[in-house]
Amino acid sequence: MHNVDASMKVGKSIISNNIKELTIRRPDDWHVHLREGLLLEAVLPFTARQFARAIVMPNLTEPVTNTVEAEGYQSLILKALAKENVTRKFIPLMTAYLTDMTKASDLARGYSEGIFSAAKLYPANSTTNSAHGVSDIAKLETVLNKMEDIGMPLLIHGEVTDAAVDVFDREAVFIREILKPLIHEYPKLKVVLEHITTSDAVDFVSSMKGKVAATITAHHLIINRNSLFQGGFQPHNYCLPVAKRERHRTALRKAVTSGDPWFFLGTDSAPHTIKDKETNCGCAGIFSAPSALELYATVFEEEGVIEKFENFASIYGPAYYGLETNAGTVTLTREECMVPERVTVADGTEIKPFLAGKVLGWRLKDKP
Ligand code: DOR
Ligand code: ZN
């Protein structure tokens, strides 16, 4: 708990023990999976209710690989918003899924027309729907040269795919063997290392002093790898990169509370139906969208630095992407709020949110 007697104003955040409210500039989610079809309709309202904008991942079953497909996907998202009666303005920022065949000219056109905000590098077979990903970074030479020229951010799923590398080491090995040489070769490329999970990533990003940024999920701040095996295998705590040892979780908490502007919010909320999670060869992905802001606020409060939450959630991301900070605000109130047990999709299937049924100490105001 924060011991503040009277109302305290820190930047734009207003913290008060009397009113027990935290008002921050409206945040953005710099990494989210919204899916398509009925799943999109079921999950989108959660993200749109909290965030003004979101960087939407392109790893659909048929990935979004070019400008035309991105425009199509964006309009599906906007239609789903209307169908779900979301009246608040929400801007889906689109990304291009890089493949061995990506055309630099198409990427540049999409970026200059404002359709693409960034491009996503999935090493082939690193995660869900990444089979069409990049087989060898050397094949991206023309694309990366162009992105460097035009200032288009490269978002990276930073794990090697070599089956011989231990799954818990794949991020650290990627940084050492792929990312460092990549940054050396393209020194002006704007890079975001997505959903970092290790102290190795925190140290590397910090050492780059702003040349490389990183998104950090709420779940990697909350669970370590033990939570995958507590009382039996827990498929709803399985995501990629997989949660690591406790010392890595501690390093991530230090990063988000450091006040360093190259660490910012990206939920990596990645919904899969219960059927697809609780099965032989269950899917990787944690669905945190229903309680995203409450989860992060809980972490910042536990660390005793709730006044730093606004910068992490609402200021540093737009600054890195060269966008304006949002004009509106959101308010969190200090009251109990249960994470929903289930979210039902229109076809009757269900999704289980991260920490389903758990009571958190913060509630987004005006939550239905
Ligand atoms: O756990 C994950 N799920 N990690 C990813 O990188 C992809 C995501 C998904 O799309 O389900
Ligand atoms: Zn993701």
Coordinates of C-alpha atoms and ligand atoms in Angstrom, one line a residue:
M1 CA 0.0 0.0 0.0
H2 CA 1.1 3.5 -0.7
N3 CA 1.2 5.7 2.4
V4 CA 0.1 9.1 1.1
D5 CA -1.9 11.3 3.5
A6 CA -3.2 14.0 1.3
S7 CA -3.7 14.0 -2.4
M8 CA -0.3 13.8 -4.3
K9 CA 0.2 15.0 -7.8
V10 CA 2.9 13.3 -9.8
G11 CA 3.1 14.4 -13.4
K12 CA -0.3 13.8 -14.8
S13 CA -1.1 11.1 -12.3
I14 CA -3.3 11.9 -9.3
I15 CA -2.8 9.6 -6.4
S16 CA -4.9 10.0 -3.3
N17 CA -5.6 7.7 -0.4
N18 CA -8.8 9.7 0.2
I19 CA -10.3 9.2 -3.2
K20 CA -8.4 6.0 -3.9
E21 CA -8.2 6.8 -7.6
L22 CA -5.5 6.9 -10.2
T23 CA -6.1 8.9 -13.3
I24 CA -3.5 8.6 -16.1
R25 CA -3.4 9.6 -19.8
R26 CA -5.2 7.0 -21.8
P27 CA -2.7 4.2 -22.5
D28 CA -1.9 2.2 -25.6
D29 CA -1.1 -1.5 -26.0
W30 CA 2.0 -1.9 -28.0
H31 CA 1.6 -5.6 -28.7
V32 CA -1.7 -7.5 -28.9
H33 CA -3.3 -10.4 -30.7
L34 CA -6.9 -9.6 -31.7
R35 CA -7.4 -12.6 -34.0
E36 CA -10.3 -12.7 -36.5
G37 CA -13.9 -13.8 -36.9
L38 CA -15.9 -14.6 -33.7
L39 CA -12.8 -14.6 -31.6
L40 CA -12.0 -11.1 -32.7
E41 CA -15.5 -9.9 -31.8
A42 CA -15.2 -11.6 -28.3
V43 CA -11.9 -10.2 -27.3
L44 CA -11.7 -6.8 -29.1
P45 CA -14.0 -4.9 -26.7
F46 CA -11.6 -5.6 -23.7
T47 CA -8.7 -3.9 -25.5
A48 CA -10.7 -1.1 -27.0
R49 CA -12.3 -0.2 -23.6
Q50 CA -8.9 0.4 -22.0
F51 CA -6.5 1.5 -24.7
A52 CA -6.7 4.3 -27.3
R53 CA -4.5 2.4 -29.8
A54 CA -2.9 -1.0 -30.1
I55 CA -0.2 -2.5 -32.2
V56 CA -2.0 -5.5 -33.7
M57 CA 0.0 -8.6 -34.4
P58 CA -0.3 -10.0 -38.0
N59 CA 0.0 -13.8 -37.2
L60 CA -3.4 -14.8 -38.3
T61 CA -3.9 -18.3 -39.7
E62 CA -3.2 -16.7 -43.1
P63 CA -0.8 -14.1 -42.0
V64 CA -1.0 -10.4 -42.9
T65 CA 2.0 -10.0 -45.2
N66 CA 1.3 -7.0 -47.4
T67 CA -0.4 -3.6 -47.5
V68 CA -3.6 -4.8 -49.1
E69 CA -4.1 -7.6 -46.5
A70 CA -3.4 -5.2 -43.7
E71 CA -6.0 -2.8 -45.0
G72 CA -8.5 -5.7 -45.1
Y73 CA -7.7 -6.8 -41.6
Q74 CA -7.9 -3.2 -40.3
S75 CA -11.4 -2.9 -41.7
L76 CA -12.4 -6.2 -40.2
I77 CA -11.4 -4.9 -36.8
L78 CA -13.3 -1.6 -37.3
K79 CA -16.4 -3.6 -38.4
A80 CA -16.1 -5.8 -35.3
L81 CA -15.9 -2.6 -33.1
A82 CA -19.2 -1.4 -34.7
K83 CA -20.8 -4.8 -34.3
E84 CA -19.9 -5.0 -30.6
N85 CA -21.2 -1.4 -30.1
V86 CA -17.9 -0.1 -29.0
T87 CA -18.4 3.7 -29.4
R88 CA -15.1 4.8 -28.0
K89 CA -12.6 5.7 -30.6
F90 CA -10.0 2.9 -30.9
I91 CA -7.2 2.9 -33.5
P92 CA -5.8 -0.5 -34.6
L93 CA -2.2 0.1 -35.7
M94 CA -1.3 -2.5 -38.2
T95 CA 1.9 -4.5 -38.7
A96 CA 3.3 -6.5 -41.6
Y97 CA 4.3 -10.1 -41.0
L98 CA 7.7 -10.4 -42.6
T99 CA 8.4 -13.5 -44.8
D100 CA 11.3 -14.5 -47.0
M101 CA 9.2 -13.0 -49.8
T102 CA 8.4 -9.6 -48.3
K103 CA 8.8 -6.8 -50.9
A104 CA 10.6 -3.7 -49.6
S105 CA 8.5 -1.5 -51.9
D106 CA 5.2 -2.7 -50.6
L107 CA 6.3 -2.3 -47.0
A108 CA 7.5 1.3 -47.8
R109 CA 4.2 2.1 -49.5
G110 CA 2.1 0.7 -46.6
Y111 CA 4.2 2.7 -44.1
S112 CA 4.1 6.0 -46.0
E113 CA 0.3 5.6 -46.5
G114 CA -0.1 5.1 -42.7
I115 CA -1.4 1.6 -43.1
F116 CA 1.6 0.0 -41.5
S117 CA 3.0 1.2 -38.2
A118 CA 5.7 -1.4 -38.0
A119 CA 6.8 -4.8 -39.3
K120 CA 7.0 -8.0 -37.3
L121 CA 9.9 -10.5 -37.5
Y122 CA 8.9 -14.0 -36.5
P123 CA 11.8 -16.4 -36.8
A124 CA 10.1 -19.3 -38.8
N125 CA 8.4 -21.8 -36.4
S126 CA 9.2 -19.8 -33.3
T127 CA 5.6 -19.5 -32.1
T128 CA 1.8 -19.6 -33.0
N129 CA 1.3 -19.2 -36.8
S130 CA 4.9 -18.5 -37.5
A131 CA 5.5 -21.2 -40.1
H132 CA 5.6 -18.5 -42.8
G133 CA 8.1 -16.5 -40.8
V134 CA 11.6 -15.6 -41.8
S135 CA 13.9 -18.6 -42.4
D136 CA 17.1 -16.6 -42.5
I137 CA 17.6 -12.9 -41.6
A138 CA 20.1 -12.6 -44.4
K139 CA 17.1 -12.8 -46.7
L140 CA 15.7 -9.6 -45.3
E141 CA 18.7 -7.4 -46.4
T142 CA 16.8 -5.3 -48.9
V143 CA 13.8 -5.0 -46.5
L144 CA 15.8 -4.0 -43.5
N145 CA 17.8 -1.5 -45.5
K146 CA 14.5 0.1 -46.6
M147 CA 13.1 0.1 -43.1
E148 CA 16.2 1.7 -41.7
D149 CA 16.0 4.4 -44.4
I150 CA 12.3 5.2 -43.8
G151 CA 12.4 4.8 -40.0
M152 CA 9.9 2.0 -39.9
P153 CA 10.1 0.0 -36.6
L154 CA 11.1 -3.6 -36.6
L155 CA 9.3 -5.6 -33.9
I156 CA 11.0 -8.8 -33.0
H157 CA 10.0 -12.1 -31.5
G158 CA 13.4 -12.7 -30.0
E159 CA 13.8 -16.5 -29.7
V160 CA 16.0 -18.9 -31.7
T161 CA 14.2 -21.9 -33.0
D162 CA 17.1 -24.4 -32.9
A163 CA 15.6 -27.5 -31.2
A164 CA 18.9 -28.2 -29.6
V165 CA 18.7 -24.9 -27.6
D166 CA 16.9 -25.3 -24.3
V167 CA 13.6 -23.6 -24.4
F168 CA 14.4 -21.4 -21.4
D169 CA 17.6 -20.1 -23.1
R170 CA 16.2 -19.2 -26.5
E171 CA 15.8 -15.5 -25.8
A172 CA 19.3 -15.1 -24.4
V173 CA 20.8 -17.0 -27.3
F174 CA 18.8 -14.9 -29.8
I175 CA 20.1 -11.7 -28.3
R176 CA 23.7 -12.9 -28.4
E177 CA 23.7 -14.6 -31.8
I178 CA 21.1 -12.8 -33.9
L179 CA 20.1 -9.5 -32.4
K180 CA 23.5 -8.0 -31.6
P181 CA 24.9 -8.7 -35.1
L182 CA 21.6 -7.4 -36.6
I183 CA 21.9 -4.1 -34.7
H184 CA 25.5 -3.9 -35.7
E185 CA 24.7 -4.3 -39.4
Y186 CA 21.7 -1.9 -39.3
P187 CA 22.7 0.7 -36.7
K188 CA 19.9 3.1 -37.5
L189 CA 17.1 0.5 -37.5
K190 CA 14.4 1.2 -35.0
V191 CA 14.0 -2.1 -33.0
V192 CA 11.5 -3.2 -30.4
L193 CA 12.3 -6.5 -28.7
E194 CA 8.9 -7.8 -27.9
H195 CA 7.6 -9.4 -24.6
I196 CA 11.0 -9.7 -23.0
T197 CA 11.4 -12.4 -20.3
T198 CA 15.0 -12.4 -19.1
S199 CA 17.5 -10.3 -17.2
D200 CA 19.7 -10.8 -20.3
A201 CA 17.1 -8.9 -22.4
V202 CA 16.7 -6.2 -19.7
D203 CA 20.5 -5.7 -19.5
F204 CA 20.9 -5.7 -23.3
V205 CA 18.1 -3.2 -23.9
S206 CA 19.4 -1.0 -21.0
S207 CA 22.9 -1.0 -22.5
M208 CA 21.5 0.2 -25.8
K209 CA 20.3 3.5 -24.2
G210 CA 17.3 3.9 -26.4
K211 CA 18.5 2.5 -29.7
V212 CA 16.4 -0.6 -28.8
A213 CA 13.1 -0.6 -26.9
A214 CA 11.2 -3.5 -25.3
T215 CA 7.7 -4.3 -24.4
I216 CA 6.9 -6.1 -21.2
T217 CA 3.7 -8.1 -20.5
A218 CA 1.8 -8.1 -17.3
H219 CA 2.0 -11.9 -17.0
H220 CA 5.7 -12.0 -17.2
L221 CA 5.8 -9.5 -14.3
I222 CA 3.5 -11.7 -12.3
I223 CA 4.4 -15.4 -12.9
N224 CA 7.6 -17.3 -13.1
R225 CA 8.2 -20.7 -14.6
N226 CA 7.0 -22.5 -11.4
S227 CA 3.5 -21.4 -12.2
L228 CA 3.4 -23.7 -15.2
F229 CA 3.7 -26.7 -13.0
Q230 CA 1.9 -25.8 -9.8
G231 CA -0.2 -28.8 -8.7
G232 CA -0.1 -30.2 -12.3
F233 CA 0.5 -28.7 -15.7
Q234 CA -1.2 -25.3 -16.1
P235 CA -1.7 -24.7 -19.8
H236 CA -3.2 -21.2 -19.3
N237 CA 0.1 -20.0 -18.0
Y238 CA 1.9 -21.3 -21.1
C239 CA 3.0 -18.7 -23.6
L240 CA 6.1 -17.9 -25.7
P241 CA 8.6 -16.8 -24.7
V242 CA 7.8 -19.1 -21.8
A243 CA 8.0 -17.6 -18.3
K244 CA 11.5 -17.9 -16.8
R245 CA 13.1 -18.2 -13.3
E246 CA 12.2 -15.9 -10.4
R247 CA 15.4 -13.8 -10.9
H248 CA 14.3 -13.0 -14.4
R249 CA 10.8 -11.9 -13.2
T250 CA 12.5 -9.7 -10.6
A251 CA 14.7 -8.1 -13.3
L252 CA 11.6 -7.3 -15.4
R253 CA 10.0 -5.6 -12.4
K254 CA 13.1 -3.6 -12.0
A255 CA 13.0 -2.6 -15.6
V256 CA 9.4 -1.4 -15.6
T257 CA 9.9 0.6 -12.4
S258 CA 13.3 2.0 -13.5
G259 CA 11.7 4.9 -15.3
D260 CA 13.8 4.1 -18.3
P261 CA 11.8 5.2 -21.4
W262 CA 12.8 2.2 -23.5
F263 CA 10.6 -0.2 -21.5
F264 CA 6.9 0.2 -22.2
L265 CA 3.6 -1.6 -22.1
G266 CA 2.7 -4.4 -24.4
T267 CA 0.3 -7.0 -23.1
D268 CA 0.9 -9.8 -25.7
S269 CA -2.7 -10.8 -24.8
A270 CA -3.0 -13.9 -27.0
P271 CA -6.4 -15.6 -26.7
H272 CA -7.0 -19.2 -27.6
T273 CA -10.1 -21.2 -26.7
I274 CA -10.0 -23.5 -23.7
K275 CA -10.4 -26.4 -26.2
D276 CA -7.2 -25.3 -27.9
K277 CA -5.3 -24.8 -24.7
E278 CA -6.4 -27.8 -22.7
T279 CA -5.4 -30.4 -25.3
N280 CA -2.6 -32.5 -26.6
C281 CA -0.2 -30.0 -28.1
G282 CA -2.0 -27.0 -26.5
C283 CA -1.4 -23.5 -28.0
A284 CA 0.9 -20.9 -26.5
G285 CA -0.7 -17.7 -25.4
I286 CA -2.0 -15.9 -22.3
F287 CA -5.2 -13.9 -22.5
S288 CA -4.7 -11.0 -20.3
A289 CA -6.8 -8.3 -22.0
P290 CA -9.9 -8.4 -19.7
S291 CA -7.9 -7.1 -16.7
A292 CA -4.7 -5.7 -18.4
L293 CA -4.6 -2.3 -16.7
E294 CA -5.6 -3.7 -13.3
L295 CA -2.8 -6.3 -13.5
Y296 CA -0.1 -3.8 -14.4
A297 CA -1.4 -1.3 -11.7
T298 CA -1.2 -4.1 -9.1
V299 CA 2.5 -4.7 -10.1
F300 CA 3.4 -1.0 -9.9
E301 CA 1.6 -0.7 -6.5
E302 CA 3.4 -3.8 -5.1
E303 CA 6.7 -2.2 -6.2
G304 CA 5.7 1.0 -4.4
V305 CA 5.9 3.1 -7.5
I306 CA 2.4 3.6 -8.7
E307 CA 3.3 7.1 -9.7
K308 CA 5.6 5.6 -12.5
F309 CA 2.7 3.6 -14.0
E310 CA 1.6 6.4 -16.3
N311 CA 4.9 6.8 -18.1
F312 CA 5.2 3.1 -18.7
A313 CA 1.6 2.7 -19.9
S314 CA 0.9 6.0 -21.7
I315 CA 4.0 8.1 -22.4
Y316 CA 7.1 6.0 -23.3
G317 CA 5.4 3.9 -26.1
P318 CA 4.1 6.9 -28.2
A319 CA 7.5 8.6 -27.7
Y320 CA 9.4 5.7 -29.2
Y321 CA 6.9 5.3 -32.1
G322 CA 7.0 9.1 -32.7
L323 CA 3.3 9.5 -32.0
E324 CA 1.4 12.0 -29.9
T325 CA 0.4 11.0 -26.4
N326 CA -3.4 10.4 -26.1
A327 CA -5.5 13.3 -25.1
G328 CA -8.0 11.4 -22.9
T329 CA -7.6 9.7 -19.6
V330 CA -8.5 6.5 -17.8
T331 CA -9.2 6.2 -14.1
L332 CA -8.5 3.2 -11.9
T333 CA -10.2 3.0 -8.5
R334 CA -8.8 1.1 -5.6
E335 CA -11.5 -1.5 -5.1
E336 CA -11.9 -5.2 -5.6
C337 CA -12.4 -6.5 -9.1
M338 CA -12.6 -10.1 -10.1
V339 CA -10.9 -11.3 -13.2
P340 CA -13.7 -13.0 -15.2
E341 CA -13.7 -16.8 -15.0
R342 CA -14.6 -17.2 -18.7
V343 CA -15.2 -15.1 -21.8
T344 CA -17.7 -16.7 -24.1
V345 CA -17.4 -16.5 -27.9
A346 CA -20.6 -16.4 -30.0
D347 CA -20.1 -20.0 -31.2
G348 CA -20.3 -21.1 -27.6
T349 CA -16.6 -21.8 -27.1
E350 CA -14.9 -20.2 -24.2
I351 CA -11.6 -18.5 -23.4
K352 CA -10.0 -18.5 -19.9
P353 CA -8.4 -15.2 -19.0
F354 CA -5.1 -14.9 -17.1
L355 CA -5.7 -15.3 -13.3
A356 CA -9.3 -16.2 -14.0
G357 CA -11.4 -15.8 -10.8
K358 CA -8.7 -13.9 -8.9
V359 CA -9.7 -10.7 -7.1
L360 CA -7.4 -7.7 -7.9
G361 CA -7.2 -4.5 -5.9
W362 CA -7.8 -2.1 -8.8
R363 CA -10.8 -1.6 -11.0
L364 CA -11.0 0.3 -14.2
K365 CA -13.7 2.9 -13.7
D366 CA -16.9 2.5 -15.7
K367 CA -16.2 -1.1 -16.3
P368 CA -19.4 -2.8 -17.3
Ligands
DOR1 O1 2.4 -17.1 -26.4 C1 2.3 -16.6 -27.5 N1 1.2 -16.6 -28.2 N2 3.4 -16.0 -28.0 C2 3.5 -15.6 -29.3 O2 4.5 -15.1 -29.7 C3 2.3 -15.7 -30.2 C4 1.1 -15.8 -29.4 C5 -0.2 -16.2 -30.2 O3 -0.4 -15.7 -31.3 O4 -0.9 -17.0 -29.7
ZN2 ZN 2.6 -11.8 -29.4

